[in-house]
PDB file of C-alpha atoms in Angstrom:
ATOM      1  CA  GLY A   1    -116.843  97.910-159.985  1.00 83.00           C
ATOM      2  CA  ASP A   2    -115.935  94.352-160.873  1.00 88.00           C
ATOM      3  CA  SER A   3    -112.302  93.531-160.230  1.00 93.00           C
ATOM      4  CA  VAL A   4    -109.730  90.855-159.560  1.00 95.00           C
ATOM      5  CA  THR A   5    -106.904  91.109-157.048  1.00 95.00           C
ATOM      6  CA  GLN A   6    -104.040  88.673-157.066  1.00 94.00           C
ATOM      7  CA  MET A   7    -100.879  88.469-155.066  1.00 88.00           C
ATOM      8  CA  GLU A   8     -97.994  90.433-156.390  1.00 83.00           C
ATOM      9  CA  GLY A   9     -94.889  88.632-157.431  1.00 84.00           C
ATOM     10  CA  PRO A  10     -92.446  87.640-158.291  1.00 93.00           C
ATOM     11  CA  VAL A  11     -92.839  84.268-156.644  1.00 96.00           C
ATOM     12  CA  THR A  12     -89.579  82.335-156.578  1.00 96.00           C
ATOM     13  CA  LEU A  13     -89.627  78.622-155.769  1.00 97.00           C
ATOM     14  CA  SER A  14     -87.391  75.607-156.006  1.00 97.00           C
ATOM     15  CA  GLU A  15     -88.439  72.668-158.126  1.00 97.00           C
ATOM     16  CA  GLU A  16     -90.943  70.359-156.382  1.00 96.00           C
ATOM     17  CA  ALA A  17     -92.080  73.076-153.975  1.00 97.00           C
ATOM     18  CA  PHE A  18     -95.767  73.705-153.288  1.00 97.00           C
ATOM     19  CA  LEU A  19     -97.314  76.676-155.055  1.00 97.00           C
ATOM     20  CA  THR A  20    -100.175  78.925-154.024  1.00 97.00           C
ATOM     21  CA  ILE A  21    -101.090  82.096-155.872  1.00 97.00           C
ATOM     22  CA  ASN A  22    -103.906  83.951-154.178  1.00 97.00           C
ATOM     23  CA  CYS A  23    -106.764  85.496-156.124  1.00 97.00           C
ATOM     24  CA  THR A  24    -109.842  87.281-154.831  1.00 97.00           C
ATOM     25  CA  TYR A  25    -112.585  88.992-156.758  1.00 96.00           C
ATOM     26  CA  THR A  26    -115.340  91.544-156.524  1.00 95.00           C
ATOM     27  CA  ALA A  27    -118.260  91.093-158.870  1.00 91.00           C
ATOM     28  CA  THR A  28    -121.952  91.750-159.255  1.00 83.00           C
ATOM     29  CA  GLY A  29    -123.813  88.511-159.678  1.00 80.00           C
ATOM     30  CA  TYR A  30    -122.067  85.178-160.039  1.00 84.00           C
ATOM     31  CA  PRO A  31    -119.081  85.314-162.322  1.00 90.00           C
ATOM     32  CA  SER A  32    -117.121  82.549-163.965  1.00 91.00           C
ATOM     33  CA  LEU A  33    -113.489  82.406-162.884  1.00 94.00           C
ATOM     34  CA  PHE A  34    -110.373  81.610-164.855  1.00 95.00           C
ATOM     35  CA  TRP A  35    -106.637  81.211-164.584  1.00 97.00           C
ATOM     36  CA  TYR A  36    -104.617  82.091-167.672  1.00 96.00           C
ATOM     37  CA  VAL A  37    -100.890  81.486-168.110  1.00 96.00           C
ATOM     38  CA  GLN A  38     -98.374  83.307-170.284  1.00 93.00           C
ATOM     39  CA  TYR A  39     -95.161  81.364-170.864  1.00 94.00           C
ATOM     40  CA  PRO A  40     -92.091  83.346-171.929  1.00 89.00           C
ATOM     41  CA  GLY A  41     -92.437  84.436-175.545  1.00 84.00           C
ATOM     42  CA  GLU A  42     -95.904  82.935-175.922  1.00 86.00           C
ATOM     43  CA  GLY A  43     -99.482  84.181-175.887  1.00 87.00           C
ATOM     44  CA  LEU A  44    -102.001  83.872-173.086  1.00 92.00           C
ATOM     45  CA  GLN A  45    -103.440  80.392-172.662  1.00 93.00           C
ATOM     46  CA  LEU A  46    -106.367  79.236-170.594  1.00 94.00           C
ATOM     47  CA  LEU A  47    -105.089  77.066-167.753  1.00 97.00           C
ATOM     48  CA  LEU A  48    -108.321  76.221-165.951  1.00 97.00           C
ATOM     49  CA  LYS A  49    -111.747  77.578-165.166  1.00 94.00           C
ATOM     50  CA  ALA A  50    -114.747  77.205-162.870  1.00 94.00           C
ATOM     51  CA  THR A  51    -118.207  78.433-163.687  1.00 90.00           C
ATOM     52  CA  LYS A  52    -120.056  78.079-160.379  1.00 90.00           C
ATOM     53  CA  ALA A  53    -119.463  78.008-156.660  1.00 93.00           C
ATOM     54  CA  ASP A  54    -117.574  75.006-155.281  1.00 95.00           C
ATOM     55  CA  ASP A  55    -116.461  73.938-158.753  1.00 95.00           C
ATOM     56  CA  LYS A  56    -112.833  72.886-158.970  1.00 97.00           C
ATOM     57  CA  GLY A  57    -110.910  73.583-162.131  1.00 96.00           C
ATOM     58  CA  SER A  58    -107.815  71.512-162.821  1.00 97.00           C
ATOM     59  CA  ASN A  59    -105.214  71.119-165.548  1.00 97.00           C
ATOM     60  CA  LYS A  60    -101.527  70.137-165.763  1.00 95.00           C
ATOM     61  CA  GLY A  61    -101.406  69.486-162.021  1.00 97.00           C
ATOM     62  CA  PHE A  62    -102.811  72.917-161.172  1.00 98.00           C
ATOM     63  CA  GLU A  63    -106.062  73.276-159.260  1.00 98.00           C
ATOM     64  CA  ALA A  64    -108.315  76.114-158.137  1.00 98.00           C
ATOM     65  CA  THR A  65    -111.634  75.980-156.284  1.00 98.00           C
ATOM     66  CA  TYR A  66    -114.340  78.611-156.701  1.00 97.00           C
ATOM     67  CA  ARG A  67    -115.103  79.774-153.135  1.00 96.00           C
ATOM     68  CA  LYS A  68    -118.120  82.048-153.122  1.00 94.00           C
ATOM     69  CA  GLU A  69    -118.061  82.594-149.361  1.00 94.00           C
ATOM     70  CA  THR A  70    -114.547  84.035-149.493  1.00 96.00           C
ATOM     71  CA  THR A  71    -114.794  85.351-153.094  1.00 96.00           C
ATOM     72  CA  SER A  72    -111.570  83.539-153.896  1.00 97.00           C
ATOM     73  CA  PHE A  73    -110.061  81.337-156.581  1.00 98.00           C
ATOM     74  CA  HIS A  74    -106.569  80.502-155.380  1.00 98.00           C
ATOM     75  CA  LEU A  75    -104.267  78.593-157.734  1.00 98.00           C
ATOM     76  CA  GLU A  76    -102.328  75.639-156.278  1.00 98.00           C
ATOM     77  CA  LYS A  77     -99.889  73.024-157.478  1.00 98.00           C
ATOM     78  CA  GLY A  78     -98.360  70.376-155.303  1.00 97.00           C
ATOM     79  CA  SER A  79     -94.964  70.149-156.992  1.00 96.00           C
ATOM     80  CA  VAL A  80     -93.820  72.830-159.415  1.00 97.00           C
ATOM     81  CA  GLN A  81     -91.389  72.271-162.267  1.00 97.00           C
ATOM     82  CA  VAL A  82     -88.971  74.627-163.977  1.00 97.00           C
ATOM     83  CA  SER A  83     -91.293  74.524-166.988  1.00 96.00           C
ATOM     84  CA  ASP A  84     -94.042  76.146-164.887  1.00 97.00           C
ATOM     85  CA  SER A  85     -92.108  79.417-164.864  1.00 97.00           C
ATOM     86  CA  ALA A  86     -94.520  81.915-166.389  1.00 96.00           C
ATOM     87  CA  VAL A  87     -96.886  84.781-165.599  1.00 94.00           C
ATOM     88  CA  TYR A  88    -100.234  83.681-164.175  1.00 97.00           C
ATOM     89  CA  PHE A  89    -103.382  85.778-164.506  1.00 96.00           C
ATOM     90  CA  CYS A  90    -106.577  85.334-162.563  1.00 97.00           C
ATOM     91  CA  ALA A  91    -109.665  86.555-164.410  1.00 95.00           C
ATOM     92  CA  LEU A  92    -113.423  86.712-164.156  1.00 93.00           C
ATOM     93  CA  SER A  93    -116.240  86.928-166.617  1.00 90.00           C
ATOM     94  CA  LEU A  94    -119.695  88.116-165.736  1.00 84.00           C
ATOM     95  CA  ASN A  95    -122.250  85.612-166.903  1.00 68.00           C
ATOM     96  CA  GLN A  96    -123.489  87.582-169.859  1.00 72.00           C
ATOM     97  CA  ALA A  97    -122.886  86.803-173.488  1.00 66.00           C
ATOM     98  CA  GLY A  98    -120.033  88.721-174.988  1.00 65.00           C
ATOM     99  CA  THR A  99    -118.670  89.897-171.689  1.00 75.00           C
ATOM    100  CA  ALA A 100    -114.970  90.534-171.728  1.00 85.00           C
ATOM    101  CA  LEU A 101    -112.584  89.028-169.243  1.00 90.00           C
ATOM    102  CA  ILE A 102    -111.513  91.155-166.285  1.00 92.00           C
ATOM    103  CA  PHE A 103    -107.952  90.302-165.329  1.00 94.00           C
ATOM    104  CA  GLY A 104    -105.797  90.645-162.285  1.00 94.00           C
ATOM    105  CA  LYS A 105    -102.391  92.214-162.775  1.00 92.00           C
ATOM    106  CA  GLY A 106    -100.564  88.908-163.058  1.00 94.00           C
ATOM    107  CA  THR A 107     -98.098  87.040-160.867  1.00 95.00           C
ATOM    108  CA  THR A 108     -94.693  86.052-162.162  1.00 95.00           C
ATOM    109  CA  LEU A 109     -93.544  82.608-161.073  1.00 97.00           C
ATOM    110  CA  SER A 110     -89.914  81.633-161.346  1.00 97.00           C
ATOM    111  CA  VAL A 111     -88.937  78.034-160.570  1.00 97.00           C
ATOM    112  CA  SER A 112     -85.296  77.039-160.237  1.00 96.00           C
ATOM    113  CA  SER A 113     -83.797  73.568-160.327  1.00 93.00           C
TER     114      SER A 113
ATOM    115  CA  GLY B   1    -105.095  74.495-187.086  1.00 56.00           C
ATOM    116  CA  ALA B   2    -103.933  78.077-187.128  1.00 82.00           C
ATOM    117  CA  GLY B   3    -104.381  80.143-184.030  1.00 92.00           C
ATOM    118  CA  VAL B   4    -105.065  83.841-183.697  1.00 95.00           C
ATOM    119  CA  SER B   5    -102.457  85.858-185.527  1.00 95.00           C
ATOM    120  CA  GLN B   6    -101.576  89.516-185.120  1.00 96.00           C
ATOM    121  CA  SER B   7     -99.444  91.862-187.119  1.00 96.00           C
ATOM    122  CA  PRO B   8     -97.091  93.525-186.832  1.00 97.00           C
ATOM    123  CA  SER B   9     -95.457  91.802-183.877  1.00 95.00           C
ATOM    124  CA  ASN B  10     -93.624  94.995-183.011  1.00 96.00           C
ATOM    125  CA  LYS B  11     -94.328  98.574-183.963  1.00 97.00           C
ATOM    126  CA  VAL B  12     -92.267 101.621-183.082  1.00 98.00           C
ATOM    127  CA  THR B  13     -93.774 104.965-183.974  1.00 97.00           C
ATOM    128  CA  GLU B  14     -93.333 108.614-183.227  1.00 97.00           C
ATOM    129  CA  LYS B  15     -95.711 110.558-181.072  1.00 97.00           C
ATOM    130  CA  GLY B  16     -98.515 112.011-183.150  1.00 97.00           C
ATOM    131  CA  LYS B  17     -98.470 109.367-185.885  1.00 98.00           C
ATOM    132  CA  ASP B  18    -101.366 107.018-186.610  1.00 98.00           C
ATOM    133  CA  VAL B  19    -100.967 103.232-186.330  1.00 98.00           C
ATOM    134  CA  GLU B  20    -103.005 100.243-187.441  1.00 98.00           C
ATOM    135  CA  LEU B  21    -102.871  96.892-185.717  1.00 98.00           C
ATOM    136  CA  ARG B  22    -104.294  93.801-187.335  1.00 98.00           C
ATOM    137  CA  CYS B  23    -105.889  90.681-185.926  1.00 98.00           C
ATOM    138  CA  ASP B  24    -106.748  87.498-187.800  1.00 97.00           C
ATOM    139  CA  PRO B  25    -109.009  85.363-185.613  1.00 96.00           C
ATOM    140  CA  ILE B  26    -109.401  81.626-185.757  1.00 96.00           C
ATOM    141  CA  SER B  27    -111.566  80.686-188.733  1.00 94.00           C
ATOM    142  CA  GLY B  28    -115.214  80.350-187.756  1.00 93.00           C
ATOM    143  CA  HIS B  29    -114.892  82.342-184.550  1.00 94.00           C
ATOM    144  CA  THR B  30    -117.632  84.943-184.458  1.00 93.00           C
ATOM    145  CA  ALA B  31    -116.573  86.758-181.297  1.00 93.00           C
ATOM    146  CA  LEU B  32    -113.436  88.884-181.244  1.00 95.00           C
ATOM    147  CA  TYR B  33    -111.942  90.908-178.406  1.00 95.00           C
ATOM    148  CA  TRP B  34    -109.162  93.476-178.145  1.00 97.00           C
ATOM    149  CA  TYR B  35    -107.228  93.929-174.896  1.00 96.00           C
ATOM    150  CA  ARG B  36    -104.273  96.061-173.897  1.00 96.00           C
ATOM    151  CA  GLN B  37    -101.480  94.901-171.605  1.00 92.00           C
ATOM    152  CA  SER B  38     -99.424  97.660-170.055  1.00 90.00           C
ATOM    153  CA  LEU B  39     -97.023  97.762-167.127  1.00 81.00           C
ATOM    154  CA  GLY B  40     -99.055  99.988-164.906  1.00 73.00           C
ATOM    155  CA  GLN B  41    -102.557  98.825-165.761  1.00 75.00           C
ATOM    156  CA  GLY B  42    -102.271  95.117-166.396  1.00 82.00           C
ATOM    157  CA  LEU B  43    -104.634  93.596-168.952  1.00 90.00           C
ATOM    158  CA  GLU B  44    -107.548  95.830-169.915  1.00 93.00           C
ATOM    159  CA  PHE B  45    -110.476  95.171-172.201  1.00 93.00           C
ATOM    160  CA  LEU B  46    -110.862  97.552-175.134  1.00 95.00           C
ATOM    161  CA  ILE B  47    -113.633  96.379-177.473  1.00 95.00           C
ATOM    162  CA  TYR B  48    -115.735  93.332-178.349  1.00 93.00           C
ATOM    163  CA  PHE B  49    -117.063  92.321-181.763  1.00 94.00           C
ATOM    164  CA  GLN B  50    -119.803  89.858-182.544  1.00 92.00           C
ATOM    165  CA  GLY B  51    -119.612  89.382-186.288  1.00 92.00           C
ATOM    166  CA  ASN B  52    -118.947  92.826-187.730  1.00 94.00           C
ATOM    167  CA  SER B  53    -120.787  94.683-184.979  1.00 93.00           C
ATOM    168  CA  ALA B  54    -119.228  96.059-181.813  1.00 91.00           C
ATOM    169  CA  PRO B  55    -121.819  95.798-179.035  1.00 88.00           C
ATOM    170  CA  ASP B  56    -119.289  96.798-176.399  1.00 88.00           C
ATOM    171  CA  LYS B  57    -116.754  99.562-176.979  1.00 91.00           C
ATOM    172  CA  SER B  58    -116.663 100.605-173.359  1.00 89.00           C
ATOM    173  CA  GLY B  59    -112.961  99.947-172.898  1.00 91.00           C
ATOM    174  CA  LEU B  60    -111.667 102.240-175.636  1.00 94.00           C
ATOM    175  CA  PRO B  61    -109.691 104.862-173.685  1.00 93.00           C
ATOM    176  CA  SER B  62    -110.346 107.838-175.953  1.00 93.00           C
ATOM    177  CA  ASP B  63    -111.779 108.845-179.300  1.00 94.00           C
ATOM    178  CA  ARG B  64    -108.308 108.423-180.782  1.00 97.00           C
ATOM    179  CA  PHE B  65    -108.968 104.682-180.650  1.00 97.00           C
ATOM    180  CA  SER B  66    -111.244 102.953-183.132  1.00 97.00           C
ATOM    181  CA  ALA B  67    -111.666  99.454-184.466  1.00 97.00           C
ATOM    182  CA  GLU B  68    -113.480  97.699-187.221  1.00 96.00           C
ATOM    183  CA  ARG B  69    -114.092  94.170-188.339  1.00 96.00           C
ATOM    184  CA  THR B  70    -114.899  93.136-191.867  1.00 92.00           C
ATOM    185  CA  GLY B  71    -116.360  89.937-193.285  1.00 90.00           C
ATOM    186  CA  GLY B  72    -116.796  88.623-189.785  1.00 87.00           C
ATOM    187  CA  SER B  73    -113.080  87.921-189.787  1.00 93.00           C
ATOM    188  CA  VAL B  74    -110.123  90.311-189.773  1.00 97.00           C
ATOM    189  CA  SER B  75    -110.156  93.193-187.337  1.00 98.00           C
ATOM    190  CA  THR B  76    -108.106  96.381-187.334  1.00 98.00           C
ATOM    191  CA  LEU B  77    -107.454  98.550-184.295  1.00 98.00           C
ATOM    192  CA  THR B  78    -106.471 102.098-185.242  1.00 98.00           C
ATOM    193  CA  ILE B  79    -104.851 104.577-182.906  1.00 98.00           C
ATOM    194  CA  GLN B  80    -104.715 108.148-184.184  1.00 98.00           C
ATOM    195  CA  ARG B  81    -102.250 110.776-183.023  1.00 97.00           C
ATOM    196  CA  THR B  82    -100.421 108.290-180.812  1.00 97.00           C
ATOM    197  CA  GLN B  83     -99.239 109.345-177.370  1.00 97.00           C
ATOM    198  CA  GLN B  84     -96.522 107.848-175.204  1.00 95.00           C
ATOM    199  CA  GLU B  85     -99.104 106.423-172.824  1.00 94.00           C
ATOM    200  CA  ASP B  86    -100.409 104.290-175.704  1.00 96.00           C
ATOM    201  CA  SER B  87     -97.240 102.189-175.473  1.00 96.00           C
ATOM    202  CA  ALA B  88     -98.374  98.686-174.546  1.00 96.00           C
ATOM    203  CA  VAL B  89     -98.900  95.197-175.899  1.00 96.00           C
ATOM    204  CA  TYR B  90    -102.190  94.971-177.767  1.00 97.00           C
ATOM    205  CA  LEU B  91    -103.771  91.531-177.599  1.00 96.00           C
ATOM    206  CA  CYS B  92    -106.530  90.092-179.712  1.00 96.00           C
ATOM    207  CA  ALA B  93    -108.639  87.092-178.740  1.00 95.00           C
ATOM    208  CA  SER B  94    -111.362  85.178-180.526  1.00 94.00           C
ATOM    209  CA  SER B  95    -113.945  82.626-179.486  1.00 92.00           C
ATOM    210  CA  LEU B  96    -116.532  80.458-181.216  1.00 91.00           C
ATOM    211  CA  GLY B  97    -119.291  82.635-179.892  1.00 86.00           C
ATOM    212  CA  PRO B  98    -120.057  85.165-177.192  1.00 82.00           C
ATOM    213  CA  SER B  99    -121.033  82.633-174.547  1.00 79.00           C
ATOM    214  CA  ILE B 100    -118.814  82.607-171.485  1.00 75.00           C
ATOM    215  CA  TYR B 101    -118.498  78.860-172.058  1.00 78.00           C
ATOM    216  CA  ASN B 102    -116.570  79.512-175.264  1.00 83.00           C
ATOM    217  CA  GLU B 103    -112.882  79.793-174.503  1.00 87.00           C
ATOM    218  CA  GLN B 104    -111.127  82.928-175.656  1.00 91.00           C
ATOM    219  CA  PHE B 105    -107.972  82.131-177.642  1.00 93.00           C
ATOM    220  CA  PHE B 106    -105.348  84.841-177.574  1.00 94.00           C
ATOM    221  CA  GLY B 107    -102.921  85.960-180.237  1.00 94.00           C
ATOM    222  CA  PRO B 108     -99.245  86.706-179.527  1.00 92.00           C
ATOM    223  CA  GLY B 109     -99.868  90.448-179.384  1.00 95.00           C
ATOM    224  CA  THR B 110     -98.462  93.557-181.016  1.00 97.00           C
ATOM    225  CA  ARG B 111     -95.928  95.477-178.953  1.00 96.00           C
ATOM    226  CA  LEU B 112     -96.429  99.185-179.623  1.00 97.00           C
ATOM    227  CA  THR B 113     -93.767 101.671-178.608  1.00 97.00           C
ATOM    228  CA  VAL B 114     -94.482 105.364-179.008  1.00 97.00           C
ATOM    229  CA  LEU B 115     -91.361 107.515-178.877  1.00 96.00           C
TER     230      LEU B 115
END
């Protein structure tokens, strides 16, 4: 079935370090791909998305490129901040109206100063 | 404007009792989704509403779970005869419409603990 696999955490980094969180997917057809973030005590928020192959989503210094050939959507940031500490979820949506999001299990990022 | 709200924020109940969880979507959002976030399973889809209809109930784990939506707005998720494995955070999301291009906005969740 359709699924998302992301690297298990926690990921612990120092401020200004480079971040990569790996995400791969299995899907029938051509899904749209998303990264959601959950800051401590807050609800899930959309961070970025890409709807077709080779699209790059970007927001708040984070980037992810939709790679169809490797079925991946890895999240990267060049220089993390303490305020980036959160749980990050990779997700896909099959391109049908009303289709729910299928999430990975989440990766906890902890950034220290 | 107001986001998605859910109530209660926390609910502790005894095994075997029924519970109702409420979701108030963003005004004007026709699509509404329920998800469950648990330690072992991650985030799982439960049910999708378009207006007051539920075209996709495929994620409801058992017939103890039901949901309704009235007036194209508020939705209630009901769990009957709760079990300990129902303990989780229940999340509601809404979007302008069912298109995948409409962002889903999530509420803060209801944390359910079944003793």
